[in-house]
Coordinates of C-alpha atoms in Angstrom, one line a residue:
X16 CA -12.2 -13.7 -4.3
X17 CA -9.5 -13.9 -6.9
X18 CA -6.3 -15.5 -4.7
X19 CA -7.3 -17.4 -2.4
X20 CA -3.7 -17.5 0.0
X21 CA -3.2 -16.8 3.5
X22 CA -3.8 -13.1 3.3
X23 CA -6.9 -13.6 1.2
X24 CA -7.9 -16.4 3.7
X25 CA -6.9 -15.2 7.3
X26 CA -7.7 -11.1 6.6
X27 CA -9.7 -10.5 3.8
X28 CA -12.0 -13.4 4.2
X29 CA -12.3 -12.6 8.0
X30 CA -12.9 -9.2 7.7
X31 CA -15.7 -9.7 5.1
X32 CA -17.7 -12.3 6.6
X33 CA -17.4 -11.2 10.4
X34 CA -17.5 -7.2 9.9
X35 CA -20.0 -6.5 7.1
X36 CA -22.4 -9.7 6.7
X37 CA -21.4 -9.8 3.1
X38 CA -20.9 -13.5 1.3
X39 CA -18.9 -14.4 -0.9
X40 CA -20.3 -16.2 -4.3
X41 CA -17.5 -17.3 -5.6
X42 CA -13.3 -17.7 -5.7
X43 CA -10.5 -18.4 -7.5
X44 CA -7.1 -19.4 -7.2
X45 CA -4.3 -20.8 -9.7
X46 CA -3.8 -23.5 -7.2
X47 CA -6.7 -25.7 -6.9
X48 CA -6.3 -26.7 -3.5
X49 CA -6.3 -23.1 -2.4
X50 CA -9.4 -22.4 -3.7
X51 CA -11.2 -25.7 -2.3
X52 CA -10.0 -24.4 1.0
X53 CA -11.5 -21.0 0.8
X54 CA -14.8 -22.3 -0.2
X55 CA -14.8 -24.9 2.1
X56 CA -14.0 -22.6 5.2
X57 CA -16.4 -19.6 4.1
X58 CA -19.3 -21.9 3.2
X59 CA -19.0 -21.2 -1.1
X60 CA -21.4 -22.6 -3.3
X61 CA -18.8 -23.4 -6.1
X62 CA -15.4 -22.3 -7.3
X63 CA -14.5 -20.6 -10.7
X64 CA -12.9 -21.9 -13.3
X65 CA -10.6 -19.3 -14.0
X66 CA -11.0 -15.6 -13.0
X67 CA -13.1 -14.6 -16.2
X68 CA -15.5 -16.5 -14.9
X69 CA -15.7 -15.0 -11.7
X70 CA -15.9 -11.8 -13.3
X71 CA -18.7 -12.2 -15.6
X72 CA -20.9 -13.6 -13.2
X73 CA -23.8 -11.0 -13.1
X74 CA -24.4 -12.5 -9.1
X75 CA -21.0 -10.6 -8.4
X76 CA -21.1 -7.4 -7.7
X77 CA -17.5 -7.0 -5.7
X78 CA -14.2 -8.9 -7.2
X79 CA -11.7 -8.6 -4.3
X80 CA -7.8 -9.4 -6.1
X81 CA -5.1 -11.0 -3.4
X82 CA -3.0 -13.2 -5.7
X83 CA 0.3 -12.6 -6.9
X84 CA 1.8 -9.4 -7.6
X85 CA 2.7 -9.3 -11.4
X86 CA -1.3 -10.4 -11.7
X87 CA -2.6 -7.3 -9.7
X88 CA -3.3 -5.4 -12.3
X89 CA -4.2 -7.2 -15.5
X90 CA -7.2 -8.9 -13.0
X91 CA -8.6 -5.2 -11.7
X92 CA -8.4 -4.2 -15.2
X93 CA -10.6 -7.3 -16.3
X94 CA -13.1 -6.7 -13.2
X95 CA -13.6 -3.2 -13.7
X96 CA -14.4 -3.6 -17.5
X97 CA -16.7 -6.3 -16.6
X98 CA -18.5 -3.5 -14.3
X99 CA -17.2 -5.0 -10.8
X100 CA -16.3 -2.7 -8.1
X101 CA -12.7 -3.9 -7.3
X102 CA -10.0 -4.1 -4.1
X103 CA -6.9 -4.7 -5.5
X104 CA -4.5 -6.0 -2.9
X105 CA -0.9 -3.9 -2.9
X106 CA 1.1 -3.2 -4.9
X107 CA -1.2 -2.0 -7.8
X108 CA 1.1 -2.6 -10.3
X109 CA 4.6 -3.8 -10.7
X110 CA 5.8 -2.1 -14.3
X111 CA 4.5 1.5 -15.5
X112 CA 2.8 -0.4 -18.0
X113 CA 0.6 -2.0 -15.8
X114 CA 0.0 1.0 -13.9
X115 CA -0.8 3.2 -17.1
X116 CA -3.1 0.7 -18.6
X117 CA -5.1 0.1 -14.8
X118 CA -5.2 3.8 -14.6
X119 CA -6.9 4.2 -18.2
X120 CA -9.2 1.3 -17.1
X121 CA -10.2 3.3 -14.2
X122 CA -11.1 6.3 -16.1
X123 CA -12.5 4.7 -19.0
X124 CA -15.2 2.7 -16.6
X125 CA -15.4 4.9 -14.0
X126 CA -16.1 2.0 -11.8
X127 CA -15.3 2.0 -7.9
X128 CA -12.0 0.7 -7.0
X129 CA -9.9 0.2 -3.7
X130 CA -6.4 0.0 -2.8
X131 CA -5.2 -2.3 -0.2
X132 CA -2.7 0.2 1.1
X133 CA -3.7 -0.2 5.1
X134 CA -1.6 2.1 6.9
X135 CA -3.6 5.6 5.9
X136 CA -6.6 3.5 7.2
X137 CA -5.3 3.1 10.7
X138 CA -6.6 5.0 13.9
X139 CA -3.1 6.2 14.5
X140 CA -2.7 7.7 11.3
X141 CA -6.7 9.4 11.4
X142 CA -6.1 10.5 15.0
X143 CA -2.8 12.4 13.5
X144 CA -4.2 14.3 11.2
X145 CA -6.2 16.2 13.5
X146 CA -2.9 17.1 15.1
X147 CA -1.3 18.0 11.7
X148 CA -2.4 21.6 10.5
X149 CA 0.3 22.8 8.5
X150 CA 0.6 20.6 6.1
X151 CA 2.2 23.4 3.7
X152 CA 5.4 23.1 5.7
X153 CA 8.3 20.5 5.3
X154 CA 7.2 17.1 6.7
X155 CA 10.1 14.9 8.2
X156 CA 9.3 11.1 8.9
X157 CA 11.5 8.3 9.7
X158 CA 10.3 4.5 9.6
X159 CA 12.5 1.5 11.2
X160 CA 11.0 -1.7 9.7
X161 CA 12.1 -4.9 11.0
X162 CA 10.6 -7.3 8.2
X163 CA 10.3 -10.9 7.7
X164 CA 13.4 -13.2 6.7
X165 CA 12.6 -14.3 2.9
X166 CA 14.4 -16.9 1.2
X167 CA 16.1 -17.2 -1.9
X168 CA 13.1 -19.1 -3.1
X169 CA 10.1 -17.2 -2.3
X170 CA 8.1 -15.8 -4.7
X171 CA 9.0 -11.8 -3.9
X172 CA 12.5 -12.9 -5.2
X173 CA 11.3 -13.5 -8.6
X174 CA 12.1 -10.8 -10.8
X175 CA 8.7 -10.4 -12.4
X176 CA 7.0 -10.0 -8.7
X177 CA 8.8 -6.3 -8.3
X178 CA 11.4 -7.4 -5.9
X179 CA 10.3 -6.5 -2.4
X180 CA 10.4 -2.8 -2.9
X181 CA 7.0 -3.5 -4.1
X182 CA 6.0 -6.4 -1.7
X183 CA 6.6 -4.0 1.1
X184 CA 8.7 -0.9 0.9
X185 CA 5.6 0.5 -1.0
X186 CA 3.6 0.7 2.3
X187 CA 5.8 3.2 3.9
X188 CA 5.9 5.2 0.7
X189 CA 2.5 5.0 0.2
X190 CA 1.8 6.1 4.0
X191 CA 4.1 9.3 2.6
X192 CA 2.5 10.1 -0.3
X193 CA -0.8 9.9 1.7
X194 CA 0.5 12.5 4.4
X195 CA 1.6 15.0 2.3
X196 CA -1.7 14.9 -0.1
X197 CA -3.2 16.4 3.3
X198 CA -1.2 19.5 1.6
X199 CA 0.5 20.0 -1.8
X200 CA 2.4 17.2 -3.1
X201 CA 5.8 18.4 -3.5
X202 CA 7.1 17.2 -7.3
X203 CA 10.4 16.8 -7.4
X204 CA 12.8 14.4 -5.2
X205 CA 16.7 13.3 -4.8
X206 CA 16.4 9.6 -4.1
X207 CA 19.3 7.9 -2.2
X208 CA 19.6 4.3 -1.5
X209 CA 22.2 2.5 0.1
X210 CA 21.8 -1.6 1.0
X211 CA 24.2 -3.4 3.2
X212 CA 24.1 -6.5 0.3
X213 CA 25.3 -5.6 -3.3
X214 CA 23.5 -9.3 -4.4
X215 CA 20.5 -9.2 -2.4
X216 CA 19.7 -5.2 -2.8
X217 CA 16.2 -5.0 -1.2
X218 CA 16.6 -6.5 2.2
X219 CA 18.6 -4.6 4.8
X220 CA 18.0 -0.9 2.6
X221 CA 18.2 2.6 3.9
X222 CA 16.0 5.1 1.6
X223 CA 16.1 8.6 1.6
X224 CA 13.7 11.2 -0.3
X225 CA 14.2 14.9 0.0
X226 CA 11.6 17.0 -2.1
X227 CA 12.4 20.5 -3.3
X228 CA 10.3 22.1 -1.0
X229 CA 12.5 20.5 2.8
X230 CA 10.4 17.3 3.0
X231 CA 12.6 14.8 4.4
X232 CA 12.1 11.2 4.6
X233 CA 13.9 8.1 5.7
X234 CA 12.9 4.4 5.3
X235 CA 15.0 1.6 6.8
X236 CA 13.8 -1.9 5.7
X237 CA 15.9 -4.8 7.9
X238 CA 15.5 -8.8 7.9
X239 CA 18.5 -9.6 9.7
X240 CA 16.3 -12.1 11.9
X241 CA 12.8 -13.0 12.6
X242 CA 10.6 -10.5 14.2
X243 CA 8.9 -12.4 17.0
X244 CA 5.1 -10.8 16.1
X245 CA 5.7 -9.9 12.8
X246 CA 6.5 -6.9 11.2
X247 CA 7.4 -4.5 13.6
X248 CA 8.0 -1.0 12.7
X249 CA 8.3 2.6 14.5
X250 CA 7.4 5.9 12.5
X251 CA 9.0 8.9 14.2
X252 CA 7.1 12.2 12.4
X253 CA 7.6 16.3 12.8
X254 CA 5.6 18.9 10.8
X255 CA 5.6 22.1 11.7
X256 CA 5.0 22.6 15.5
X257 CA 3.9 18.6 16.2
X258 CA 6.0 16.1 16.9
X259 CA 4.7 12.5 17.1
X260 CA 5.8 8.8 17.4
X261 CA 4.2 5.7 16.4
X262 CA 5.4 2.5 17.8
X263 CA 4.1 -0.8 15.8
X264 CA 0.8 0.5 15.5
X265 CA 0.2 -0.6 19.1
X266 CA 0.6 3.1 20.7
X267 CA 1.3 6.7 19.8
X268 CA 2.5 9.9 21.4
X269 CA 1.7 12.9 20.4
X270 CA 3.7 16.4 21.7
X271 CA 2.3 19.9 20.6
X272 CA 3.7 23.5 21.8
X273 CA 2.9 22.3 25.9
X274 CA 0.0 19.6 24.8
X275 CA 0.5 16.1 24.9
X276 CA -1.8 13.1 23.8
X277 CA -0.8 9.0 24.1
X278 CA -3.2 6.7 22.2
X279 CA -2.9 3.0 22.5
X280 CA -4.3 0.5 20.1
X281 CA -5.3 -3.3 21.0
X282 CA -5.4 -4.6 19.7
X283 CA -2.6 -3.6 17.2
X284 CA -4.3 -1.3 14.3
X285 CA -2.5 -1.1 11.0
X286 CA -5.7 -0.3 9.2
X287 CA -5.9 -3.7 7.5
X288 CA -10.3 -3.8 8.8
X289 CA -10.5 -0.2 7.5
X290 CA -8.6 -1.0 4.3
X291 CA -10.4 -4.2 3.4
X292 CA -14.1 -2.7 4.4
X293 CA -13.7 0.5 1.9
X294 CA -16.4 -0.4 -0.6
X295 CA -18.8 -1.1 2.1
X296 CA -17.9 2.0 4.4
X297 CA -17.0 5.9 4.2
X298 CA -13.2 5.4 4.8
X299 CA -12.0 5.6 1.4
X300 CA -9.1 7.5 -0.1
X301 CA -8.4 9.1 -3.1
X302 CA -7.5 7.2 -5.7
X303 CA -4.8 9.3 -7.3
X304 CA -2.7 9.2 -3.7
X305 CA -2.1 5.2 -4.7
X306 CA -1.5 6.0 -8.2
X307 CA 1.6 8.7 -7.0
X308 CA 2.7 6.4 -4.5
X309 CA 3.0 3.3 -7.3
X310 CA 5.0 5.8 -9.6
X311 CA 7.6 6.7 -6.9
X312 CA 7.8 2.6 -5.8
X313 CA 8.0 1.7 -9.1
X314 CA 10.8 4.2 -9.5
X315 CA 12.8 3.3 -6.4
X316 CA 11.9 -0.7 -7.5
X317 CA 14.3 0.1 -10.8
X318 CA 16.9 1.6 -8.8
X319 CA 17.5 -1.3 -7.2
X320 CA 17.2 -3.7 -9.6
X321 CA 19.8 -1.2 -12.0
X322 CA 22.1 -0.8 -9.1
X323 CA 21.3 3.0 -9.0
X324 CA 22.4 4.7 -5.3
X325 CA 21.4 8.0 -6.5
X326 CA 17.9 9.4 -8.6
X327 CA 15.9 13.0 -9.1
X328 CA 12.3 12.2 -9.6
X329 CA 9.5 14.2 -10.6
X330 CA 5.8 12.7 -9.9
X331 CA 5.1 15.1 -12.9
X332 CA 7.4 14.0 -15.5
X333 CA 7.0 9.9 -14.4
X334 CA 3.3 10.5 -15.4
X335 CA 3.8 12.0 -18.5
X336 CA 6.2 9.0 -19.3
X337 CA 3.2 6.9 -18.4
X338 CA 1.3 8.3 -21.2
X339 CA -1.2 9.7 -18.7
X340 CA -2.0 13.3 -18.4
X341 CA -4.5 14.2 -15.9
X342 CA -4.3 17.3 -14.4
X343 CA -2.2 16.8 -11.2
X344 CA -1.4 19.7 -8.5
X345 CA 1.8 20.2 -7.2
X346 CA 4.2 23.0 -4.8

């Protein structure tokens, strides 16, 4: 375990030891402290040093990565040359750099690796798609997030981090990107931002993608106070002839032509079990969806910081800038 913080402790760790029987051998964490209380609660035999030493361990097999953002990448790209099978937490990456250089890394090793993108994972999101068939045709989803409160001071503010675009706006652009790869990924997008703060540009933000092909797609981020459980969101979603409604992950409604179908979920499934549990299990994704979705966050992230309202992007051309040039298919 490379991070050893709350998420890494209270979700990762959980999951892991009470879900799959797997042990951990060993953690690390910048901050001592952290570390001594992740070994101390999951019963480690030592801590390491730093992360290089966790990663050429030959007793480690799986490196899971939860610590800051900005160190995401550069750790996966370590694990995977050292022949690990890696979960990197979200975001992936928070420059194109990073992203190019951990998608090379990928390809070069060929080694396994995981994205901790949870929402595709969910049961809400699964039962969907078996309502979903035609994906060809223009998707429209809205998502109302009420987020968490953050401070001046933490750590998401810094500018190296990838303001909060990347600490949680990625999800719901990542949950779109994942939809529309059950199709053709549409390449090119208008982008429109508008934020109720001109200092504090990623809290309180309404986003708005339009693709070339009719996909429309809102995302309202909001911290105006505390939500009393959390983040709380509602996804509202029409393609083609279904119509459905997600509300926190707890329940879902589903209308089709004269059918509908209400799921409930306790308790509350954002997919965070699935997520974690991909190495061991068959729910994986492909790879490629969290590559997209980091270009277009990335993207979005820049507009903020530059004070950009307005944006065309092209999935095809931010690749190429990347200096990456897989084959990609697109509408």
């Amino acid at each position: 375990m490379i991070g050893c913080g709350q998420f890494a402790f209270a979700t990762i760790g959980f999951f892991i030891n009470s879900c799959c029987g797997k042990r951990f051998r060993t953690c690390f964490d910048v901050s001592e402290d952290a570390a001594q209380s992740f070994a101390a609660f999951f019963g480690l035999d030592e801590i390491s040093t730093s992360a290089s030493d966790a990663m050429i361990d030959s007793r480690v097999r799986y490196v899971y990565i939860a610590s800051n953002h900005a160190s995401h990448a550069p750790y996966a790209i370590e694990a995977l040359h050292a022949g690990k099978t890696v979960y990197i937490e979200k975001p992936i990456a928070v420059t194109p750099k990073q992203l190019a250089e951990l998608s090379r890394a990928v390809r070069v090793t060929q080694r396994p690796i995981y994205a901790g993108y949870n929402r595709p994972h969910s049961m809400a999101i699964k039962y969907l798609r078996g309502w979903c068939d035609e994906p060809e045709t223009p998707l429209t989803m809205s998502c109302f997030i009420s987020g968490h409160q953050l401070g001046g001071e933490h750590w998401y503010r810094r500018p190296e981090e990838g303001t909060r675009i990347c600490g949680n706006v990625g999800h719901w652009l990542d949950l779109m990107v994942h939809l529309l790869y059950w199709g053709k990924m549409p390449d090119r997008w208008r982008i429109i931002l508008a934020w109720s703060d001109d200092n504090v540009r990623d809290d309180d933000l309404a986003i708005s993608l339009c693709s070339s092909r009719g996909d429309l797609v809102n995302i309202v981020l909001t911290a105006r106070s505390e939500p009393f459980e959390g983040i709380n969101e509602t996804i509202n979603i029409q393609w083609g002839k279904t119509i459905a409604k997600i509300d926190d992950f707890r329940r879902m409604t589903v209308w089709k032509g004269c059918k509908l179908k209400q799921y409930r979920f306790w308790p509350k499934d954002v997919g965070h079990k699935a997520a974690i549990l991909q190495p061991f299990s068959n729910s994986k994704r492909e790879w490629h969806e969290v590559e997209l979705s980091t270009l277009l966050m990335l993207r979005i992230a820049e507009m903020v910081v530059l004070k950009e309202k307005e944006s065309e992007f092209s999935f095809k051309n931010e690749w190429a800038k990347a200096g990456l040039d897989d084959e990609i298919f697109y509408q």
